Structure formats: C-alpha cells, structure tokens
Amino acid sequence: MPRLFEPYSLKSLTLRNRAVLAPMTRVSAEPEGYANDLIRDYYGSFAKGGFGLLITEGLYTDTAFSQGYINQPGIATEQQRDCWVPVVQAVHDAGAGFVAQLMHGGAQTQGNLHHARHVGPSAVQPKGSQLSFYGGEGPYQVPSEMTDGEIAEAIAGFAQAAVHARDAGFDGVELHGANGYLLHEFMSAEFNQRTDRWGGDFKARLALPLAVIRAVRDAVGEDFVVGMRLSQQMVTDSDLKWEGGTEAAKLRMATLANAGLDYLHISEPDIAAPAFGEGPTLCELARAVGPVTLIGNGGIRTGEQAEQLLGQGTMDLVAVGKAALADHDWPRRVEHGEPLTPFDYGMFVPMATVTNELAWRQAHYPTAS
C-alpha cells in the first residue's frame, strides 16, 4: 500500500499516512458536554491503531441552539475546552494529528439542554423520525426560522469554538457542512426557503457557510487548519442530491474552498460512485476546483479500496468510519495484511455509545486486550 502509508503534509501538519478516522457521533460525553476519560481512551485507541489523522464527532459550538444530541460533547465553554486537553494529548502522544469537528444541530436537533426550542433557516420540519440510537424518539420538531440575531450568535459560536479548539491543542477544525445539520440546511433548497440575504438561489444560500468560514479564519489566523465536510445526503433524507448538477456542484465547492479552507471532506454513501447517477464522482468534481486538499469518505472498507482511490488521484486522504469502529487498528491491520473485522450494527444497540461498543467487544471477543 505505497500511497496509503505515504506521509502527507496538510499545511504545517505532517501526517504519518493517508488514513483518516471519520467523524462519528457517539453521545458519550458527560451531561454538561464535557469530554471524559472514556472519550480520551476511545480516541487514543485510534491513534495507537495507526491512523494518521483523527476527526472528532461533531462538537457543539454554543450554549444556545447548537447542541444536537443529549450527551453530545461540546467545545462552547472554557470548561468544555479544558476537558479536551487530555484527549488531545493522548492522541498526539500516539503520533496522530487531531481535528475538532464543529457542528450546529439546526433543524435536526434531537436534544438540547440549553433550549427546548429548535431553530433552522426556515420553519421546515425534517423528514422521518429521530434516531433512536442517538437517544431520539418520534418526529422532529418544526424549527423556528432563525432571526438575524440568532444567525449572528451561531456565527460567533463557530468562531469561539474554533479558538477553544486551537487553545486545547487541536491541529485544526472541520466545519460540519454535511449530513443535514445547520450549515448544510442553509445551503439546501429543501430547508432554506428564506427571501432575505441568507436565502435565494444555490449561490445565495452559501451566505451562512461563507460567513462562518470568514469568522473562523479571522479568529484562528492563517496558520491553523480549517476544513469543511460536505455531503449531498442528510440524516433525514439519504437520497437527496444537490440541485444544478455537475457545474453547480463545482461552483459550490470552489466558492467554499476559496473562502479560506485548507481542505474539503467529501462524504457520499459510496465515494466511488457517480455524484449524479452517471459521470464524475463528487471527489472528481471537487478536484477540478483547485489545489485544496481532499478527504474522501464513504464505503471504504479495505486497504485495497483505499489504495485504489488514492491512486486515481481524486483524493489525498481516505476517511473510514464503520471499518474503523470494527477495527480501531485498521491501518495497522491493513499494513501487515491481517484480517479485518466485519462491522456489526450490534455495536449501536441500544445506543451508539462508546460504552455499548465496549460491551459488544467484550461479548464477541472476551479474550481481546
């Protein structure tokens, strides 16, 4: 696997290989949003397992409307910031880079200790039912349309959270513009029906993510890594496609990348599949926008798949999620030709917590260390 295990430079950050841990919600923090020893050991295990870069689950960014799940970790307050310091240290001690994903739950919020009312770009109810393995039950709330003041508060929250991440020792931040959370909702015609400066056609609907990129970059400076995760599908709509096809997709990604991002993290159910039924993949479209670093995520399970995707040149780093949950040492297993463990959704029963994952491992591999 010559490409997968080749070092990579992301700004001033040198990664030992091209294997990235994808962000995955684990709802395992303390009720106040504090990272704990369980989270420290969880992320430390992926670093010890050989990943070059780890991206956290989505961390909520303010104490207003950003929290999306009960027991979701935050990085909104100084106390939450300080709880991440030993987690970052554990990851760095094991040789991996570490990026904090910053997330605002938006209309897909299932649980928020700070506000019972949920907000979104428009008063549009998300489809389907809340995710039970993240503690939800029943239909989603109809969110309130955000006021200008609430939008300003959300932007400021992303910027402050980025500063907290930098001060906690993280190597960078990833702005969560995917999977149907707030930044994705503002980019989406389905959720954003506004007629003010935050709405309009697909280019106008980039106003909020662009404002967040600028605010974060101004807050952390030029030397800190800032990326953004993008997807077409949402938690509440797995079949969603961006409007406008390939040309609009390239323009959307180029506009975001050129606003001050160091990387784009592209997520699709199958990252190797055509973005719009036929033709190029979303990563191939993203590659056409310029020299920004590209991370690809979705359906990557084996080292051979990762090596092939890297060899095609349409992505610089490969992110794995389910395969990493099955084997926290996925890179080491791939490098040494050891067998991989099939992912089992039993890890998410009854909740997608770190504790339940540990219980699953104990039941299936009681002699494992």
CSV table of C-alpha atoms in Angstrom, one decimal:
chain,number,residue,atom,x,y,z
A,1,MET,CA,0.0,0.0,0.0
A,2,PRO,CA,2.6,2.6,-1.1
A,3,ARG,CA,0.2,5.5,-1.3
A,4,LEU,CA,-1.9,4.8,1.8
A,5,PHE,CA,1.1,4.7,4.0
A,6,GLU,CA,2.9,7.7,2.5
A,7,PRO,CA,3.2,10.8,4.7
A,8,TYR,CA,1.1,13.8,3.8
A,9,SER,CA,1.5,17.5,4.6
A,10,LEU,CA,-1.6,19.4,5.5
A,11,LYS,CA,-0.4,22.9,5.9
A,12,SER,CA,2.2,22.8,8.7
A,13,LEU,CA,0.8,19.4,9.9
A,14,THR,CA,2.7,16.3,8.8
A,15,LEU,CA,0.6,13.2,8.8
A,16,ARG,CA,2.3,9.8,9.0
A,17,ASN,CA,-0.1,8.3,6.5
A,18,ARG,CA,-3.2,9.0,4.5
A,19,ALA,CA,-5.7,7.1,6.8
A,20,VAL,CA,-8.2,9.3,8.5
A,21,LEU,CA,-10.7,8.5,11.2
A,22,ALA,CA,-14.1,9.8,10.0
A,23,PRO,CA,-16.3,11.8,12.5
A,24,MET,CA,-18.9,9.6,14.2
A,25,THR,CA,-21.5,10.7,16.7
A,26,ARG,CA,-21.0,8.7,20.0
A,27,VAL,CA,-23.2,10.6,22.6
A,28,SER,CA,-20.8,9.5,25.3
A,29,ALA,CA,-19.9,12.8,27.0
A,30,GLU,CA,-21.0,14.0,30.4
A,31,PRO,CA,-24.4,15.6,30.5
A,32,GLU,CA,-22.8,19.1,30.6
A,33,GLY,CA,-21.0,18.3,27.3
A,34,TYR,CA,-17.6,17.5,29.0
A,35,ALA,CA,-15.2,15.1,27.3
A,36,ASN,CA,-14.3,12.4,29.8
A,37,ASP,CA,-11.8,9.5,30.3
A,38,LEU,CA,-13.9,7.2,28.1
A,39,ILE,CA,-13.6,9.7,25.2
A,40,ARG,CA,-9.9,10.1,25.9
A,41,ASP,CA,-9.3,6.3,25.7
A,42,TYR,CA,-11.6,6.0,22.7
A,43,TYR,CA,-9.8,8.5,20.5
A,44,GLY,CA,-6.4,7.4,21.9
A,45,SER,CA,-7.1,3.8,20.7
A,46,PHE,CA,-7.4,5.0,17.0
A,47,ALA,CA,-4.2,7.0,17.3
A,48,LYS,CA,-2.4,3.9,18.7
A,49,GLY,CA,-4.0,1.9,16.0
A,50,GLY,CA,-2.1,3.8,13.3
A,51,PHE,CA,-4.4,6.4,11.9
A,52,GLY,CA,-2.6,9.5,10.6
A,53,LEU,CA,-5.4,11.9,11.3
A,54,LEU,CA,-8.4,11.8,13.6
A,55,ILE,CA,-11.5,13.9,13.2
A,56,THR,CA,-13.8,14.2,16.3
A,57,GLU,CA,-17.5,13.6,16.3
A,58,GLY,CA,-19.4,16.9,15.9
A,59,LEU,CA,-18.8,19.2,18.9
A,60,TYR,CA,-21.5,21.7,19.7
A,61,THR,CA,-20.4,25.3,19.4
A,62,ASP,CA,-22.5,27.5,21.6
A,63,THR,CA,-24.9,27.3,24.6
A,64,ALA,CA,-27.9,28.5,22.6
A,65,PHE,CA,-29.2,26.2,19.9
A,66,SER,CA,-26.2,24.3,18.6
A,67,GLN,CA,-26.4,21.2,20.7
A,68,GLY,CA,-28.0,18.4,18.6
A,69,TYR,CA,-28.0,15.4,21.0
A,70,ILE,CA,-28.1,14.7,24.7
A,71,ASN,CA,-24.6,13.6,25.9
A,72,GLN,CA,-23.0,15.2,22.8
A,73,PRO,CA,-19.6,16.7,23.7
A,74,GLY,CA,-19.2,20.5,23.3
A,75,ILE,CA,-16.4,22.9,22.9
A,76,ALA,CA,-18.5,26.0,23.6
A,77,THR,CA,-17.3,26.9,27.1
A,78,GLU,CA,-13.9,27.2,28.7
A,79,GLN,CA,-14.8,24.2,30.9
A,80,GLN,CA,-15.6,22.1,27.8
A,81,ARG,CA,-12.4,23.3,26.2
A,82,ASP,CA,-10.3,22.3,29.1
A,83,CYS,CA,-11.8,18.8,29.1
A,84,TRP,CA,-10.4,18.2,25.6
A,85,VAL,CA,-6.8,18.9,26.6
A,86,PRO,CA,-6.0,15.4,27.9
A,87,VAL,CA,-7.8,13.8,24.9
A,88,VAL,CA,-5.7,15.8,22.5
A,89,GLN,CA,-2.6,15.0,24.5
A,90,ALA,CA,-3.4,11.2,24.3
A,91,VAL,CA,-3.8,11.4,20.5
A,92,HIS,CA,-0.7,13.4,20.0
A,93,ASP,CA,1.3,11.1,22.3
A,94,ALA,CA,0.3,8.2,20.0
A,95,GLY,CA,1.5,10.1,16.9
A,96,ALA,CA,-1.7,11.2,15.2
A,97,GLY,CA,-3.0,14.6,14.1
A,98,PHE,CA,-6.3,15.7,15.6
A,99,VAL,CA,-9.0,17.9,14.2
A,100,ALA,CA,-12.2,19.0,16.0
A,101,GLN,CA,-15.4,18.9,14.0
A,102,LEU,CA,-17.6,21.9,14.8
A,103,MET,CA,-21.3,21.3,14.5
A,104,HIS,CA,-24.6,23.1,14.9
A,105,GLY,CA,-27.6,20.7,15.0
A,106,GLY,CA,-30.1,23.1,13.4
A,107,ALA,CA,-33.4,21.6,12.5
A,108,GLN,CA,-32.2,18.0,13.0
A,109,THR,CA,-31.6,18.7,16.7
A,110,GLN,CA,-32.9,15.8,18.9
A,111,GLY,CA,-31.8,17.0,22.4
A,112,ASN,CA,-30.6,20.3,23.7
A,113,LEU,CA,-30.1,21.1,27.4
A,114,HIS,CA,-29.9,24.8,26.8
A,115,HIS,CA,-33.1,25.4,24.7
A,116,ALA,CA,-36.3,23.5,24.2
A,117,ARG,CA,-37.0,25.4,21.0
A,118,HIS,CA,-35.1,24.3,17.9
A,119,VAL,CA,-34.1,26.6,15.1
A,120,GLY,CA,-33.3,26.3,11.4
A,121,PRO,CA,-33.1,28.5,8.3
A,122,SER,CA,-36.9,28.2,7.8
A,123,ALA,CA,-39.8,26.6,9.6
A,124,VAL,CA,-39.4,23.3,7.7
A,125,GLN,CA,-39.8,20.0,9.6
A,126,PRO,CA,-37.2,17.4,8.9
A,127,LYS,CA,-38.5,14.2,7.4
A,128,GLY,CA,-38.8,10.9,9.2
A,129,SER,CA,-38.3,10.1,12.8
A,130,GLN,CA,-35.5,10.9,15.2
A,131,LEU,CA,-32.6,8.4,15.5
A,132,SER,CA,-33.2,6.1,18.5
A,133,PHE,CA,-29.6,5.0,18.7
A,134,TYR,CA,-28.7,8.7,19.4
A,135,GLY,CA,-31.5,9.0,22.0
A,136,GLY,CA,-34.3,10.4,19.9
A,137,GLU,CA,-37.9,9.4,19.7
A,138,GLY,CA,-40.8,10.4,17.4
A,139,PRO,CA,-40.9,13.0,14.7
A,140,TYR,CA,-38.6,16.0,14.7
A,141,GLN,CA,-39.8,19.4,15.9
A,142,VAL,CA,-40.8,22.1,13.4
A,143,PRO,CA,-37.9,24.6,13.9
A,144,SER,CA,-38.3,28.3,14.3
A,145,GLU,CA,-36.9,30.4,11.5
A,146,MET,CA,-33.7,31.9,12.8
A,147,THR,CA,-33.6,35.7,13.3
A,148,ASP,CA,-30.7,37.8,12.2
A,149,GLY,CA,-29.6,37.9,15.8
A,150,GLU,CA,-29.7,34.2,16.2
A,151,ILE,CA,-27.7,33.8,13.0
A,152,ALA,CA,-25.1,36.2,14.3
A,153,GLU,CA,-25.0,34.2,17.5
A,154,ALA,CA,-24.4,31.0,15.6
A,155,ILE,CA,-21.5,32.5,13.5
A,156,ALA,CA,-19.9,33.8,16.7
A,157,GLY,CA,-20.3,30.4,18.3
A,158,PHE,CA,-18.4,28.7,15.5
A,159,ALA,CA,-15.6,31.3,15.8
A,160,GLN,CA,-15.3,31.0,19.5
A,161,ALA,CA,-15.4,27.2,19.4
A,162,ALA,CA,-12.5,27.3,16.9
A,163,VAL,CA,-10.4,29.4,19.2
A,164,HIS,CA,-11.2,26.9,22.0
A,165,ALA,CA,-10.1,24.0,19.8
A,166,ARG,CA,-6.9,25.8,19.0
A,167,ASP,CA,-6.2,26.6,22.6
A,168,ALA,CA,-7.0,23.0,23.7
A,169,GLY,CA,-4.2,21.8,21.4
A,170,PHE,CA,-6.1,20.6,18.3
A,171,ASP,CA,-4.3,20.8,15.0
A,172,GLY,CA,-7.4,22.2,13.2
A,173,VAL,CA,-11.1,22.4,12.9
A,174,GLU,CA,-13.6,21.0,10.5
A,175,LEU,CA,-16.8,22.9,9.9
A,176,HIS,CA,-19.7,20.5,9.6
A,177,GLY,CA,-21.5,21.5,6.4
A,178,ALA,CA,-22.9,18.0,5.7
A,179,ASN,CA,-25.5,15.4,6.7
A,180,GLY,CA,-28.3,17.9,7.2
A,181,TYR,CA,-27.0,20.0,10.1
A,182,LEU,CA,-27.3,23.8,10.2
A,183,LEU,CA,-24.7,24.8,7.6
A,184,HIS,CA,-26.0,22.1,5.2
A,185,GLU,CA,-29.6,23.3,5.8
A,186,PHE,CA,-28.7,26.8,4.8
A,187,MET,CA,-27.2,25.5,1.6
A,188,SER,CA,-30.3,23.4,0.9
A,189,ALA,CA,-33.4,24.4,-1.1
A,190,GLU,CA,-35.4,21.9,0.9
A,191,PHE,CA,-34.6,23.6,4.3
A,192,ASN,CA,-33.8,27.2,3.3
A,193,GLN,CA,-36.8,29.0,1.9
A,194,ARG,CA,-35.7,32.4,3.0
A,195,THR,CA,-36.1,35.5,0.9
A,196,ASP,CA,-33.6,37.7,2.8
A,197,ARG,CA,-29.8,37.9,2.4
A,198,TRP,CA,-29.5,34.4,3.8
A,199,GLY,CA,-31.6,32.7,1.1
A,200,GLY,CA,-32.2,32.7,-2.6
A,201,ASP,CA,-30.6,30.5,-5.4
A,202,PHE,CA,-27.9,28.0,-4.7
A,203,LYS,CA,-25.2,30.6,-4.8
A,204,ALA,CA,-27.0,32.9,-2.4
A,205,ARG,CA,-27.6,30.1,0.0
A,206,LEU,CA,-23.9,29.8,0.6
A,207,ALA,CA,-24.0,33.1,2.6
A,208,LEU,CA,-24.0,31.5,6.1
A,209,PRO,CA,-21.3,28.9,5.5
A,210,LEU,CA,-19.2,31.6,3.9
A,211,ALA,CA,-19.7,33.9,6.8
A,212,VAL,CA,-18.7,31.1,9.2
A,213,ILE,CA,-15.6,30.3,7.2
A,214,ARG,CA,-14.5,34.0,7.3
A,215,ALA,CA,-15.3,34.4,11.0
A,216,VAL,CA,-13.4,31.2,11.9
A,217,ARG,CA,-10.4,32.1,9.8
A,218,ASP,CA,-10.3,35.6,11.3
A,219,ALA,CA,-10.5,34.1,14.8
A,220,VAL,CA,-7.7,31.5,14.5
A,221,GLY,CA,-5.4,33.1,11.9
A,222,GLU,CA,-3.8,31.7,8.8
A,223,ASP,CA,-1.6,29.0,10.3
A,224,PHE,CA,-4.4,26.9,11.8
A,225,VAL,CA,-6.0,24.2,9.7
A,226,VAL,CA,-9.6,24.9,8.7
A,227,GLY,CA,-11.6,22.4,6.6
A,228,MET,CA,-15.3,21.7,5.8
A,229,ARG,CA,-17.2,18.5,5.5
A,230,LEU,CA,-19.8,18.4,2.6
A,231,SER,CA,-22.3,15.8,1.6
A,232,GLN,CA,-25.4,15.6,-0.6
A,233,GLN,CA,-27.4,13.2,1.7
A,234,MET,CA,-28.9,14.2,5.0
A,235,VAL,CA,-29.6,12.2,8.2
A,236,THR,CA,-33.3,12.8,7.3
A,237,ASP,CA,-33.0,12.3,3.5
A,238,SER,CA,-30.5,9.8,2.3
A,239,ASP,CA,-31.5,10.2,-1.3
A,240,LEU,CA,-31.0,13.9,-1.5
A,241,LYS,CA,-28.9,15.4,-4.4
A,242,TRP,CA,-27.7,18.9,-4.9
A,243,GLU,CA,-29.6,21.0,-7.4
A,244,GLY,CA,-27.9,22.1,-10.6
A,245,GLY,CA,-25.8,19.0,-11.4
A,246,THR,CA,-22.1,18.9,-12.0
A,247,GLU,CA,-21.4,22.6,-12.9
A,248,ALA,CA,-23.3,23.9,-9.9
A,249,ALA,CA,-21.5,21.4,-7.7
A,250,LYS,CA,-18.1,22.5,-8.9
A,251,LEU,CA,-19.1,26.2,-8.4
A,252,ARG,CA,-20.4,25.5,-4.9
A,253,MET,CA,-17.3,23.7,-3.8
A,254,ALA,CA,-14.9,26.2,-5.4
A,255,THR,CA,-16.7,29.1,-3.7
A,256,LEU,CA,-16.4,27.5,-0.3
A,257,ALA,CA,-12.8,26.3,-0.8
A,258,ASN,CA,-11.6,29.7,-2.0
A,259,ALA,CA,-13.1,31.4,1.0
A,260,GLY,CA,-10.3,30.2,3.3
A,261,LEU,CA,-10.5,26.4,3.6
A,262,ASP,CA,-7.4,24.2,3.7
A,263,TYR,CA,-9.4,21.0,2.9
A,264,LEU,CA,-12.8,19.7,1.7
A,265,HIS,CA,-14.0,16.5,3.3
A,266,ILE,CA,-16.4,14.9,0.8
A,267,SER,CA,-18.8,12.3,2.1
A,268,GLU,CA,-21.1,10.1,0.0
A,269,PRO,CA,-22.7,6.7,0.7
A,270,ASP,CA,-20.3,5.3,-1.9
A,271,ILE,CA,-17.5,7.8,-2.5
A,272,ALA,CA,-16.5,6.0,-5.7
A,273,ALA,CA,-20.0,6.3,-7.3
A,274,PRO,CA,-21.1,9.0,-9.8
A,275,ALA,CA,-22.4,12.1,-8.0
A,276,PHE,CA,-25.5,12.4,-10.1
A,277,GLY,CA,-26.3,8.9,-11.4
A,278,GLU,CA,-23.7,9.0,-14.1
A,279,GLY,CA,-20.5,10.8,-14.9
A,280,PRO,CA,-17.9,12.0,-12.4
A,281,THR,CA,-17.8,11.3,-8.7
A,282,LEU,CA,-18.2,14.2,-6.2
A,283,CYS,CA,-14.5,14.0,-5.4
A,284,GLU,CA,-13.6,14.2,-9.1
A,285,LEU,CA,-15.8,17.4,-9.3
A,286,ALA,CA,-14.1,18.7,-6.2
A,287,ARG,CA,-10.6,18.0,-7.7
A,288,ALA,CA,-11.5,20.3,-10.5
A,289,VAL,CA,-11.9,23.3,-8.2
A,290,GLY,CA,-8.2,23.8,-7.4
A,291,PRO,CA,-5.4,22.6,-5.2
A,292,VAL,CA,-7.3,22.2,-2.0
A,293,THR,CA,-6.7,19.0,0.0
A,294,LEU,CA,-9.5,16.5,-0.5
A,295,ILE,CA,-10.6,13.8,2.0
A,296,GLY,CA,-12.9,11.2,0.7
A,297,ASN,CA,-15.3,9.2,2.9
A,298,GLY,CA,-18.0,6.6,2.2
A,299,GLY,CA,-18.0,2.9,1.6
A,300,ILE,CA,-14.2,2.4,2.1
A,301,ARG,CA,-13.7,-0.8,4.0
A,302,THR,CA,-10.4,-2.4,2.8
A,303,GLY,CA,-6.9,-1.2,2.2
A,304,GLU,CA,-7.2,-2.2,-1.5
A,305,GLN,CA,-10.1,0.2,-1.9
A,306,ALA,CA,-8.2,3.0,-0.2
A,307,GLU,CA,-5.1,2.4,-2.3
A,308,GLN,CA,-7.1,2.4,-5.5
A,309,LEU,CA,-8.9,5.6,-4.7
A,310,LEU,CA,-5.7,7.3,-3.7
A,311,GLY,CA,-4.0,6.0,-6.9
A,312,GLN,CA,-6.8,7.6,-9.0
A,313,GLY,CA,-5.6,11.0,-7.7
A,314,THR,CA,-9.1,12.3,-6.9
A,315,MET,CA,-8.5,12.4,-3.2
A,316,ASP,CA,-5.5,13.0,-1.0
A,317,LEU,CA,-6.7,11.2,2.2
A,318,VAL,CA,-9.2,8.5,2.8
A,319,ALA,CA,-11.5,8.6,5.8
A,320,VAL,CA,-13.1,5.4,7.2
A,321,GLY,CA,-15.9,5.2,9.7
A,322,LYS,CA,-17.6,1.8,10.2
A,323,ALA,CA,-14.4,-0.1,9.3
A,324,ALA,CA,-12.6,1.9,12.0
A,325,LEU,CA,-15.3,1.1,14.6
A,326,ALA,CA,-14.9,-2.6,13.7
A,327,ASP,CA,-11.1,-2.3,14.0
A,328,HIS,CA,-9.6,0.7,15.8
A,329,ASP,CA,-6.3,-0.5,14.5
A,330,TRP,CA,-7.5,-0.6,10.9
A,331,PRO,CA,-4.3,1.0,9.4
A,332,ARG,CA,-2.0,-1.4,11.2
A,333,ARG,CA,-4.1,-4.4,10.2
A,334,VAL,CA,-4.1,-3.2,6.6
A,335,GLU,CA,-0.3,-2.6,6.6
A,336,HIS,CA,0.5,-6.0,8.0
A,337,GLY,CA,-2.1,-7.9,6.0
A,338,GLU,CA,-4.1,-9.0,9.0
A,339,PRO,CA,-7.8,-9.9,8.7
A,340,LEU,CA,-10.4,-7.2,9.1
A,341,THR,CA,-13.4,-7.5,11.4
A,342,PRO,CA,-16.8,-7.1,9.7
A,343,PHE,CA,-18.8,-4.1,11.1
A,344,ASP,CA,-21.8,-5.1,13.2
A,345,TYR,CA,-24.7,-2.8,13.8
A,346,GLY,CA,-25.0,-4.5,17.2
A,347,MET,CA,-22.4,-2.0,18.3
A,348,PHE,CA,-25.2,0.6,18.2
A,349,VAL,CA,-27.7,-1.4,20.2
A,350,PRO,CA,-29.5,0.0,22.1
A,351,MET,CA,-27.4,3.2,21.7
A,352,ALA,CA,-24.4,4.2,19.6
A,353,THR,CA,-22.3,4.9,22.7
A,354,VAL,CA,-18.7,4.0,23.4
A,355,THR,CA,-19.9,2.0,26.4
A,356,ASN,CA,-22.2,-0.1,24.2
A,357,GLU,CA,-19.3,-0.7,21.7
A,358,LEU,CA,-17.1,-1.9,24.6
A,359,ALA,CA,-19.8,-4.2,25.8
A,360,TRP,CA,-20.2,-5.6,22.2
A,361,ARG,CA,-16.4,-6.3,22.0
A,362,GLN,CA,-16.5,-8.0,25.4
A,363,ALA,CA,-19.3,-10.2,24.3
A,364,HIS,CA,-17.7,-11.1,21.0
A,365,TYR,CA,-14.0,-11.0,21.8
A,366,PRO,CA,-13.8,-11.7,25.6
A,367,THR,CA,-10.1,-12.5,25.4
A,368,ALA,CA,-9.1,-9.4,23.4
A,369,SER,CA,-6.9,-6.9,25.2
